Amino acid sequence: ATIITARTDIETLISKMYDSSISEFNEFGNTIRQWKQEIIISFNLIEERIYKQDPKTGKTVAETKWRKANNAIAENRNKVIKQLKHNANGFHNWERFRTRALYVLNDDATYRIFATKL
């Protein structure tokens, strides 16, 4: 399905679920009906530009890709925070936990075994 056909496709699916003699299908049809708008929105495509440097010319080239929206980044951040709490066996100091979580979630943060001169 595409965003253009998603609404009619989902309404057809819901009506088939309601027409079924199986009670579980009727209940699932109710669930789909309640989440219909969110399901339809999930078919929207988002433009994503990726800038890469061409190895031959050295120029920056932009590639455009279309992808479906998702909440993978937010889910990953939640998983990292839960894992941080689990590994630490709990935090008793909120500021320490907050600082540690921000450090762990910062992609630019790094640490070195040996000190380097700046």
Coordinates of N, CA and C in Angstrom, one line a residue:
A1 N 0.8 -1.2 0.0 CA 0.0 0.0 0.0 C 0.9 1.2 0.0
T2 N 0.3 2.3 -0.5 CA 1.0 3.6 -0.5 C 0.1 4.6 0.3
I3 N 0.6 5.8 0.5 CA -0.2 6.8 1.3 C -1.5 7.1 0.5
I4 N -1.4 7.0 -0.8 CA -2.6 7.3 -1.6 C -3.7 6.2 -1.4
T5 N -3.3 5.0 -1.3 CA -4.3 3.9 -1.2 C -4.5 3.4 0.2
A6 N -3.7 3.9 1.1 CA -3.8 3.4 2.5 C -5.1 3.5 3.2
R7 N -5.8 4.7 3.0 CA -7.1 4.9 3.7 C -8.1 3.9 3.2
T8 N -8.2 3.7 1.8 CA -9.2 2.8 1.3 C -8.9 1.4 1.6
D9 N -7.6 1.0 1.6 CA -7.2 -0.3 1.9 C -7.5 -0.7 3.4
I10 N -7.2 0.2 4.3 CA -7.5 -0.1 5.7 C -9.0 -0.1 6.0
E11 N -9.7 0.7 5.3 CA -11.2 0.7 5.5 C -11.8 -0.6 5.0
T12 N -11.2 -1.1 3.9 CA -11.6 -2.4 3.3 C -11.3 -3.5 4.3
L13 N -10.1 -3.5 4.9 CA -9.6 -4.5 5.8 C -10.5 -4.5 7.1
I14 N -10.9 -3.3 7.6 CA -11.7 -3.2 8.7 C -13.1 -3.8 8.5
S15 N -13.7 -3.5 7.3 CA -15.0 -4.0 7.0 C -15.0 -5.5 6.9
K16 N -13.9 -6.1 6.3 CA -13.7 -7.5 6.2 C -13.6 -8.2 7.6
M17 N -12.9 -7.5 8.5 CA -12.8 -8.0 9.9 C -14.1 -8.0 10.5
Y18 N -14.9 -6.9 10.4 CA -16.3 -6.9 11.0 C -17.2 -7.9 10.4
D19 N -17.0 -8.2 9.1 CA -17.9 -9.2 8.4 C -17.6 -10.7 8.8
S20 N -16.4 -10.9 9.5 CA -16.0 -12.2 9.8 C -16.9 -12.8 11.0
S21 N -17.0 -14.1 11.0 CA -17.8 -14.7 12.1 C -16.8 -15.0 13.2
I22 N -15.6 -14.8 13.1 CA -14.6 -15.0 14.2 C -14.5 -13.8 15.1
S23 N -14.8 -14.0 16.3 CA -14.9 -12.9 17.3 C -13.5 -12.2 17.4
E24 N -12.4 -12.9 17.3 CA -11.1 -12.3 17.5 C -10.8 -11.3 16.3
F25 N -11.3 -11.6 15.1 CA -11.2 -10.7 14.0 C -12.0 -9.4 14.2
N26 N -13.2 -9.6 14.8 CA -14.0 -8.4 15.1 C -13.3 -7.5 16.1
E27 N -12.7 -8.1 17.1 CA -11.9 -7.3 18.1 C -10.7 -6.7 17.5
F28 N -10.0 -7.4 16.6 CA -8.9 -6.8 15.9 C -9.3 -5.7 15.0
G29 N -10.5 -5.8 14.4 CA -11.0 -4.8 13.5 C -11.2 -3.5 14.4
N30 N -11.7 -3.7 15.6 CA -11.9 -2.5 16.5 C -10.5 -1.8 16.8
T31 N -9.5 -2.7 17.0 CA -8.2 -2.1 17.3 C -7.6 -1.4 16.1
I32 N -7.8 -1.9 15.0 CA -7.3 -1.2 13.7 C -8.1 0.1 13.5
R33 N -9.4 0.0 13.8 CA -10.2 1.2 13.6 C -9.7 2.3 14.6
Q34 N -9.4 1.9 15.8 CA -8.9 2.9 16.8 C -7.6 3.5 16.4
W35 N -6.7 2.8 15.8 CA -5.4 3.2 15.4 C -5.3 3.6 13.9
K36 N -6.4 3.7 13.2 CA -6.5 3.9 11.8 C -5.6 5.1 11.3
Q37 N -5.8 6.2 12.0 CA -5.1 7.4 11.6 C -3.6 7.3 11.7
E38 N -3.1 6.7 12.8 CA -1.7 6.4 13.0 C -1.1 5.5 12.0
I39 N -1.9 4.4 11.7 CA -1.5 3.5 10.7 C -1.3 4.2 9.3
I40 N -2.3 5.0 8.9 CA -2.2 5.7 7.6 C -1.0 6.6 7.6
I41 N -0.8 7.3 8.7 CA 0.4 8.3 8.7 C 1.7 7.5 8.6
S42 N 1.7 6.3 9.0 CA 3.0 5.5 8.9 C 3.4 5.2 7.5
F43 N 2.5 5.5 6.5 CA 2.9 5.3 5.1 C 3.5 6.6 4.5
N44 N 3.5 7.7 5.2 CA 4.1 8.9 4.8 C 5.6 8.7 4.6
L45 N 6.2 9.2 3.5 CA 7.6 9.1 3.3 C 8.3 10.4 3.6
I46 N 9.4 10.3 4.2 CA 10.2 11.5 4.6 C 11.5 11.6 3.8
E47 N 11.7 12.8 3.3 CA 12.9 13.0 2.5 C 14.1 13.1 3.4
E48 N 15.1 12.4 3.1 CA 16.4 12.4 3.9 C 17.5 12.7 3.0
R49 N 18.3 13.7 3.3 CA 19.5 14.1 2.5 C 20.7 13.6 3.2
I50 N 21.5 12.9 2.5 CA 22.8 12.4 3.0 C 23.9 13.1 2.2
Y51 N 24.8 13.7 2.9 CA 25.9 14.4 2.2 C 27.2 13.6 2.4
K52 N 27.7 13.3 1.2 CA 29.0 12.5 1.1 C 30.0 13.2 0.3
Q53 N 31.2 12.9 0.6 CA 32.3 13.4 -0.2 C 32.7 12.4 -1.3
D54 N 32.7 12.9 -2.5 CA 33.1 12.0 -3.6 C 34.6 11.8 -3.6
P55 N 35.0 10.5 -3.5 CA 36.4 10.3 -3.4 C 37.2 10.7 -4.6
K56 N 36.6 10.7 -5.8 CA 37.3 11.0 -7.0 C 37.5 12.5 -7.1
T57 N 36.5 13.3 -6.9 CA 36.5 14.7 -7.1 C 36.8 15.5 -5.8
G58 N 36.4 14.9 -4.7 CA 36.6 15.6 -3.4 C 35.4 16.6 -3.1
K59 N 34.5 16.6 -4.0 CA 33.3 17.5 -3.8 C 32.3 16.8 -3.0
T60 N 31.5 17.6 -2.3 CA 30.4 17.1 -1.4 C 29.2 16.9 -2.3
V61 N 28.7 15.7 -2.3 CA 27.5 15.3 -3.1 C 26.4 15.0 -2.2
A62 N 25.2 15.5 -2.5 CA 24.0 15.2 -1.7 C 23.2 14.1 -2.4
E63 N 22.9 13.1 -1.6 CA 22.0 12.0 -2.1 C 20.6 12.2 -1.4
T64 N 19.6 12.0 -2.1 CA 18.2 12.1 -1.5 C 17.6 10.7 -1.5
K65 N 17.2 10.4 -0.3 CA 16.5 9.1 -0.1 C 15.2 9.3 0.6
W66 N 14.2 8.5 0.3 CA 12.9 8.6 0.9 C 12.8 7.4 1.8
R67 N 12.3 7.6 3.0 CA 12.1 6.5 4.0 C 10.9 6.8 4.8
K68 N 10.4 5.7 5.4 CA 9.2 5.8 6.2 C 9.6 6.3 7.6
A69 N 8.7 7.1 8.2 CA 9.0 7.7 9.5 C 8.9 6.5 10.5
N70 N 9.7 6.6 11.5 CA 9.6 5.7 12.7 C 10.2 6.3 13.9
N71 N 10.0 5.7 15.0 CA 10.5 6.2 16.3 C 11.7 5.4 16.8
A72 N 12.5 4.9 15.9 CA 13.6 4.0 16.2 C 14.6 4.7 17.1
I73 N 14.9 6.0 16.8 CA 15.9 6.7 17.5 C 15.5 6.9 19.0
A74 N 14.2 7.3 19.2 CA 13.7 7.5 20.5 C 13.7 6.2 21.3
E75 N 13.3 5.1 20.6 CA 13.3 3.8 21.3 C 14.7 3.4 21.7
N76 N 15.7 3.7 20.8 CA 17.1 3.4 21.1 C 17.6 4.1 22.3
R77 N 17.2 5.4 22.4 CA 17.7 6.3 23.5 C 17.1 5.7 24.8
N78 N 15.8 5.3 24.8 CA 15.2 4.8 26.0 C 15.9 3.5 26.4
K79 N 16.3 2.6 25.4 CA 17.0 1.4 25.7 C 18.3 1.7 26.3
V80 N 19.0 2.7 25.8 CA 20.4 3.0 26.4 C 20.2 3.5 27.8
I81 N 19.2 4.3 28.1 CA 19.1 4.8 29.5 C 18.7 3.7 30.4
K82 N 17.8 2.8 30.0 CA 17.4 1.6 30.8 C 18.7 0.7 31.1
Q83 N 19.5 0.5 30.0 CA 20.7 -0.3 30.2 C 21.7 0.4 31.1
L84 N 21.8 1.7 31.1 CA 22.7 2.5 32.0 C 22.2 2.3 33.4
K85 N 20.9 2.4 33.7 CA 20.4 2.2 35.0 C 20.6 0.7 35.5
H86 N 20.4 -0.2 34.6 CA 20.6 -1.6 34.9 C 22.1 -1.9 35.3
N87 N 23.0 -1.4 34.5 CA 24.4 -1.6 34.7 C 25.0 -1.0 36.0
A88 N 24.3 0.1 36.4 CA 24.8 0.8 37.5 C 24.1 0.3 38.8
N89 N 23.2 -0.6 38.7 CA 22.5 -1.1 39.8 C 21.8 0.0 40.6
G90 N 21.3 0.9 39.8 CA 20.5 2.1 40.4 C 21.4 3.2 40.7
F91 N 20.8 4.4 40.6 CA 21.5 5.7 40.9 C 20.8 6.3 42.1
H92 N 21.5 6.8 43.1 CA 20.9 7.4 44.2 C 21.0 9.0 44.1
N93 N 21.9 9.4 43.2 CA 22.1 10.8 43.0 C 21.6 11.2 41.6
W94 N 20.5 12.0 41.6 CA 19.8 12.4 40.3 C 20.8 13.1 39.4
E95 N 21.6 14.1 39.9 CA 22.5 14.8 39.1 C 23.5 13.9 38.5
R96 N 24.0 13.0 39.2 CA 25.0 12.0 38.7 C 24.4 11.2 37.6
F97 N 23.2 10.7 37.8 CA 22.5 9.9 36.7 C 22.3 10.8 35.5
R98 N 21.8 12.0 35.7 CA 21.5 12.9 34.5 C 22.8 13.2 33.7
T99 N 23.8 13.5 34.4 CA 25.1 13.8 33.8 C 25.6 12.5 33.0
R100 N 25.5 11.4 33.6 CA 26.0 10.2 33.0 C 25.2 9.8 31.8
A101 N 23.8 10.0 31.9 CA 22.9 9.7 30.7 C 23.2 10.6 29.6
L102 N 23.4 11.9 29.9 CA 23.7 12.9 28.8 C 25.1 12.5 28.1
Y103 N 26.0 12.1 28.9 CA 27.3 11.7 28.4 C 27.2 10.5 27.5
V104 N 26.5 9.5 27.9 CA 26.3 8.3 27.2 C 25.6 8.5 25.9
L105 N 24.6 9.4 25.9 CA 23.8 9.7 24.7 C 24.5 10.7 23.7
N106 N 25.6 11.3 24.1 CA 26.3 12.3 23.3 C 27.2 11.5 22.3
D107 N 26.8 11.6 21.0 CA 27.6 10.9 20.0 C 29.1 11.4 19.9
D108 N 29.3 12.7 20.3 CA 30.6 13.3 20.1 C 31.5 13.0 21.3
A109 N 30.9 12.5 22.4 CA 31.7 12.2 23.6 C 32.7 11.0 23.3
T110 N 33.9 11.1 23.9 CA 34.8 10.1 23.7 C 35.7 10.0 24.9
Y111 N 36.4 9.0 25.1 CA 37.3 8.9 26.2 C 38.6 8.2 25.7
R112 N 39.7 8.4 26.3 CA 41.0 7.8 25.9 C 41.6 7.1 27.1
I113 N 42.3 6.0 26.8 CA 43.0 5.3 27.8 C 44.3 6.1 28.2
F114 N 44.9 6.7 27.2 CA 46.1 7.5 27.5 C 45.8 9.0 27.2
A115 N 46.2 9.9 28.1 CA 46.0 11.3 27.9 C 46.7 11.8 26.6
T116 N 46.1 12.7 25.9 CA 46.7 13.3 24.7 C 46.8 14.8 24.9
K117 N 47.8 15.4 24.3 CA 48.0 16.8 24.4 C 47.2 17.5 23.3
L118 N 46.6 18.5 23.7 CA 45.7 19.3 22.8 C 46.5 20.3 22.0

